[in-house]
Amino acid sequence: KNQVEQSPQSLIILEGKNCTLQCNYTVSPFSNLRWYKQDTGRGPVSLTIMTFSENTKSNGRYTATLDADTKQSSLHITASQLSDSASYICVVGQWDSGYNKLIFGAGTRLAVHP
Amino acid sequence: NAGVTQTPKFQVLKTGQSMTLQCAQDMNHEYMSWYRQDPGMGLRLIHYSVGAGITDQGEVPNGYNVSRSTTEDFPLRLLSAAPSQTSVYFCASSYRTGGTDTQYFGPGTRLTVL
């Protein structure tokens, strides 16, 4: 069964600290992996998208890594800010009849405290 | 550009009532989709469309209908609302670039069925 699992479920860090969120997936076939940020009461917003041939992608203070062999990904947040408080969702895509179907993880809820 | 817009933002229905959730995008994207988000779970695909006049079922299509008469609009109809359909609904649009696509999500509709 196609699944995306994220850890931890929730995380509290102090402003200015770094953190790393984990994602394991069992989706096959696999075409791409993306990380989204979802603020409370809002829709998800894309942070990074990686195809199977890429192993790292950065977007400002966000850096995603991908190991397609072990089917693991991580999202590293550097020098956290209060505005980083949100849910971070790992999503795996697979092309099916011309459409990129996305399988979503349940997310990691990050709280950044001053 | 307004991006992806959804109406209404909140809705309360009684069991058995029907309604339509509206979704529109002004980015001329070929793909549109509907997801539901339930507590502790990842977003799940309800229906999707790869172009005007073309729709297909996702992971959880039962109890929902869609149509795509124009590129811009992709309404989701609840035929006979049930408490199990209490959820937050997100519409998304996307375009394909190379081996992947970029999805843009609307702000969501929070639906409660009593």
Short mmCIF file of C-alpha atoms in Angstrom, two decimals:
data_model
loop_
_atom_site.label_atom_id
_atom_site.label_comp_id
_atom_site.label_asym_id
_atom_site.label_seq_id
_atom_site.Cartn_x
_atom_site.Cartn_y
_atom_site.Cartn_z
CA LYS A 1 0.00 0.00 0.00
CA ASN A 2 1.27 3.48 -0.88
CA GLN A 3 2.08 5.30 2.35
CA VAL A 4 3.93 8.39 3.50
CA GLU A 5 4.94 8.53 7.16
CA GLN A 6 6.35 11.55 8.92
CA SER A 7 8.14 12.02 12.20
CA PRO A 8 7.91 13.51 14.67
CA GLN A 9 4.19 14.25 14.82
CA SER A 10 4.91 17.50 16.61
CA LEU A 11 7.97 19.49 17.61
CA ILE A 12 8.69 22.55 19.73
CA ILE A 13 11.88 24.53 19.24
CA LEU A 14 13.21 27.90 20.30
CA GLU A 15 13.53 30.75 17.86
CA GLY A 16 16.89 30.74 16.11
CA LYS A 17 17.44 26.99 16.47
CA ASN A 18 17.64 24.48 13.62
CA CYS A 19 15.48 21.41 13.20
CA THR A 20 15.08 18.43 10.88
CA LEU A 21 11.82 16.73 9.95
CA GLN A 22 11.73 13.17 8.61
CA CYS A 23 9.69 11.43 5.93
CA ASN A 24 9.62 7.75 4.92
CA TYR A 25 7.57 6.53 2.00
CA THR A 26 6.56 3.25 0.40
CA VAL A 27 5.07 4.73 -2.78
CA SER A 28 5.79 2.86 -5.99
CA PRO A 29 6.27 3.85 -8.71
CA PHE A 30 7.76 7.10 -7.51
CA SER A 31 8.17 10.21 -9.64
CA ASN A 32 8.71 13.14 -7.28
CA LEU A 33 8.72 14.22 -3.66
CA ARG A 34 7.68 17.58 -2.34
CA TRP A 35 7.42 19.41 0.95
CA TYR A 36 4.58 21.78 1.73
CA LYS A 37 4.07 24.30 4.52
CA GLN A 38 0.53 24.70 5.84
CA ASP A 39 -0.34 27.54 8.16
CA THR A 40 -3.35 27.07 10.42
CA GLY A 41 -6.55 27.68 8.47
CA ARG A 42 -4.79 28.00 5.13
CA GLY A 43 -4.05 25.79 2.15
CA PRO A 44 -0.67 24.08 1.72
CA VAL A 45 2.10 26.05 0.00
CA SER A 46 4.90 24.34 -1.89
CA LEU A 47 8.42 24.64 -0.45
CA THR A 48 10.44 22.22 -2.58
CA ILE A 49 9.90 19.67 -5.33
CA MET A 50 12.48 16.96 -6.14
CA THR A 51 12.40 14.36 -8.88
CA PHE A 52 13.92 10.92 -8.29
CA SER A 53 17.25 12.06 -9.77
CA GLU A 54 17.71 14.95 -7.32
CA ASN A 55 19.02 14.46 -3.80
CA THR A 56 18.85 17.99 -2.40
CA LYS A 57 16.87 21.16 -2.99
CA SER A 58 16.93 24.44 -1.11
CA ASN A 59 14.44 27.27 -0.74
CA GLY A 60 15.88 29.97 1.49
CA ARG A 61 16.24 28.57 5.01
CA TYR A 62 14.56 25.31 3.97
CA THR A 63 16.67 22.43 2.61
CA ALA A 64 15.15 19.13 1.55
CA THR A 65 17.10 15.94 0.94
CA LEU A 66 16.03 12.77 -0.81
CA ASP A 67 17.46 9.25 -0.73
CA ALA A 68 15.49 7.31 -3.32
CA ASP A 69 17.32 4.08 -2.44
CA THR A 70 16.19 4.07 1.19
CA LYS A 71 12.95 5.95 0.38
CA GLN A 72 13.65 8.66 2.91
CA SER A 73 13.51 12.42 2.82
CA SER A 74 14.21 15.16 5.32
CA LEU A 75 13.44 18.84 5.61
CA HIS A 76 15.99 20.94 7.46
CA ILE A 77 15.00 24.38 8.74
CA THR A 78 17.86 26.72 9.59
CA ALA A 79 17.71 29.61 12.07
CA SER A 80 14.01 29.14 12.78
CA GLN A 81 11.64 32.11 13.00
CA LEU A 82 8.30 32.50 14.72
CA SER A 83 6.67 32.52 11.28
CA ASP A 84 7.94 28.97 10.71
CA SER A 85 5.26 27.74 13.13
CA ALA A 86 3.07 25.58 10.87
CA SER A 87 2.49 22.03 9.71
CA TYR A 88 5.03 20.63 7.27
CA ILE A 89 3.72 17.99 4.92
CA CYS A 90 5.74 15.46 2.93
CA VAL A 91 4.04 14.46 -0.33
CA VAL A 92 5.03 11.81 -2.87
CA GLY A 93 3.82 12.00 -6.45
CA GLN A 94 3.31 9.27 -9.00
CA TRP A 95 2.21 9.77 -12.60
CA ASP A 96 -0.92 7.81 -13.44
CA SER A 97 -2.52 8.13 -16.90
CA GLY A 98 -1.15 11.63 -17.42
CA TYR A 99 -1.95 12.95 -13.96
CA ASN A 100 0.49 13.36 -11.06
CA LYS A 101 -1.36 11.74 -8.15
CA LEU A 102 -0.13 12.93 -4.78
CA ILE A 103 0.07 10.83 -1.61
CA PHE A 104 0.20 13.04 1.47
CA GLY A 105 1.75 12.42 4.84
CA ALA A 106 -0.14 13.51 7.96
CA GLY A 107 2.37 16.28 8.62
CA THR A 108 4.67 17.44 11.40
CA ARG A 109 3.31 20.31 13.48
CA LEU A 110 6.16 22.68 14.33
CA ALA A 111 5.88 25.34 17.02
CA VAL A 112 8.65 27.95 17.29
CA HIS A 113 8.74 29.70 20.65
CA PRO A 114 10.49 33.00 21.43
CA ASN B 1 -3.94 37.00 -10.26
CA ALA B 2 -6.33 35.85 -7.56
CA GLY B 3 -4.90 32.31 -7.79
CA VAL B 4 -7.26 29.59 -6.59
CA THR B 5 -10.45 30.82 -4.92
CA GLN B 6 -12.99 28.76 -3.01
CA THR B 7 -16.45 29.60 -1.72
CA PRO B 8 -17.88 29.41 0.83
CA LYS B 9 -15.21 29.45 3.57
CA PHE B 10 -17.54 27.84 6.09
CA GLN B 11 -20.73 25.82 5.70
CA VAL B 12 -23.03 23.89 8.01
CA LEU B 13 -25.41 21.34 6.51
CA LYS B 14 -27.97 18.94 7.86
CA THR B 15 -27.77 15.26 6.96
CA GLY B 16 -29.32 14.65 3.57
CA GLN B 17 -28.93 18.18 2.24
CA SER B 18 -27.03 18.80 -0.97
CA MET B 19 -24.69 21.62 -1.85
CA THR B 20 -21.95 22.71 -4.22
CA LEU B 21 -18.50 23.87 -3.21
CA GLN B 22 -17.16 26.34 -5.72
CA CYS B 23 -13.58 26.49 -6.99
CA ALA B 24 -12.09 28.80 -9.59
CA GLN B 25 -8.58 29.55 -10.85
CA ASP B 26 -7.36 32.34 -13.09
CA MET B 27 -3.94 30.90 -14.00
CA ASN B 28 -5.10 28.90 -17.04
CA HIS B 29 -3.94 25.67 -15.40
CA GLU B 30 -4.93 22.46 -17.14
CA TYR B 31 -5.17 20.32 -14.00
CA MET B 32 -7.58 20.81 -11.12
CA SER B 33 -8.36 18.62 -8.13
CA TRP B 34 -10.34 18.35 -4.92
CA TYR B 35 -8.98 17.03 -1.62
CA ARG B 36 -10.36 16.55 1.84
CA GLN B 37 -8.33 16.96 5.01
CA ASP B 38 -9.34 15.18 8.19
CA PRO B 39 -7.65 15.46 11.62
CA GLY B 40 -4.55 13.30 11.93
CA MET B 41 -4.63 12.26 8.28
CA GLY B 42 -3.02 13.45 5.10
CA LEU B 43 -5.01 15.14 2.37
CA ARG B 44 -6.91 12.62 0.26
CA LEU B 45 -7.82 13.04 -3.39
CA ILE B 46 -11.57 13.07 -4.13
CA HIS B 47 -11.77 13.87 -7.86
CA TYR B 48 -9.49 15.44 -10.41
CA SER B 49 -9.57 16.85 -13.93
CA VAL B 50 -6.84 16.95 -16.59
CA GLY B 51 -8.72 19.44 -18.74
CA ALA B 52 -12.12 20.87 -19.58
CA GLY B 53 -14.64 18.09 -20.07
CA ILE B 54 -12.40 15.43 -18.49
CA THR B 55 -12.78 14.25 -14.90
CA ASP B 56 -11.77 11.14 -12.98
CA GLN B 57 -12.10 9.64 -9.52
CA GLY B 58 -9.50 9.84 -6.84
CA GLU B 59 -9.07 7.88 -3.63
CA VAL B 60 -12.34 8.81 -1.89
CA PRO B 61 -14.96 9.74 -4.55
CA ASN B 62 -18.12 8.25 -3.02
CA GLY B 63 -20.81 10.83 -2.26
CA TYR B 64 -19.26 13.51 -4.47
CA ASN B 65 -19.72 14.61 -8.07
CA VAL B 66 -17.65 16.99 -10.19
CA SER B 67 -17.79 18.55 -13.62
CA ARG B 68 -15.35 20.69 -15.60
CA SER B 69 -17.18 22.69 -18.26
CA THR B 70 -14.52 25.43 -18.40
CA THR B 71 -10.78 25.60 -17.69
CA GLU B 72 -11.40 28.03 -14.83
CA ASP B 73 -14.10 26.31 -12.76
CA PHE B 74 -14.24 22.96 -10.98
CA PRO B 75 -17.26 22.68 -8.62
CA LEU B 76 -17.65 19.83 -6.14
CA ARG B 77 -21.19 18.62 -5.44
CA LEU B 78 -22.28 16.79 -2.32
CA LEU B 79 -25.31 14.78 -3.33
CA SER B 80 -26.74 13.89 0.10
CA ALA B 81 -24.56 15.13 2.93
CA ALA B 82 -23.54 12.72 5.69
CA PRO B 83 -21.72 13.40 9.00
CA SER B 84 -18.73 11.46 7.60
CA GLN B 85 -18.29 14.27 5.07
CA THR B 86 -17.49 16.76 7.82
CA SER B 87 -14.03 17.90 6.78
CA VAL B 88 -11.96 20.69 5.32
CA TYR B 89 -12.03 20.69 1.53
CA PHE B 90 -9.21 22.04 -0.60
CA CYS B 91 -9.24 22.72 -4.30
CA ALA B 92 -5.96 22.84 -6.20
CA SER B 93 -4.81 23.68 -9.70
CA SER B 94 -1.55 22.80 -11.39
CA TYR B 95 0.40 22.83 -14.62
CA ARG B 96 2.94 20.34 -15.88
CA THR B 97 6.56 21.33 -16.38
CA GLY B 98 8.92 18.62 -17.52
CA GLY B 99 8.72 15.63 -15.22
CA THR B 100 6.67 17.21 -12.50
CA ASP B 101 3.98 19.78 -11.80
CA THR B 102 3.44 22.68 -9.40
CA GLN B 103 0.22 22.64 -7.39
CA TYR B 104 -1.49 25.72 -6.00
CA PHE B 105 -4.07 25.26 -3.27
CA GLY B 106 -7.08 27.35 -2.42
CA PRO B 107 -7.80 28.56 1.13
CA GLY B 108 -10.22 25.72 1.89
CA THR B 109 -13.88 25.27 2.82
CA ARG B 110 -14.67 24.02 6.31
CA LEU B 111 -17.81 21.88 6.12
CA THR B 112 -19.79 20.56 9.07
CA VAL B 113 -22.61 18.07 8.56
CA LEU B 114 -24.96 17.68 11.51
#
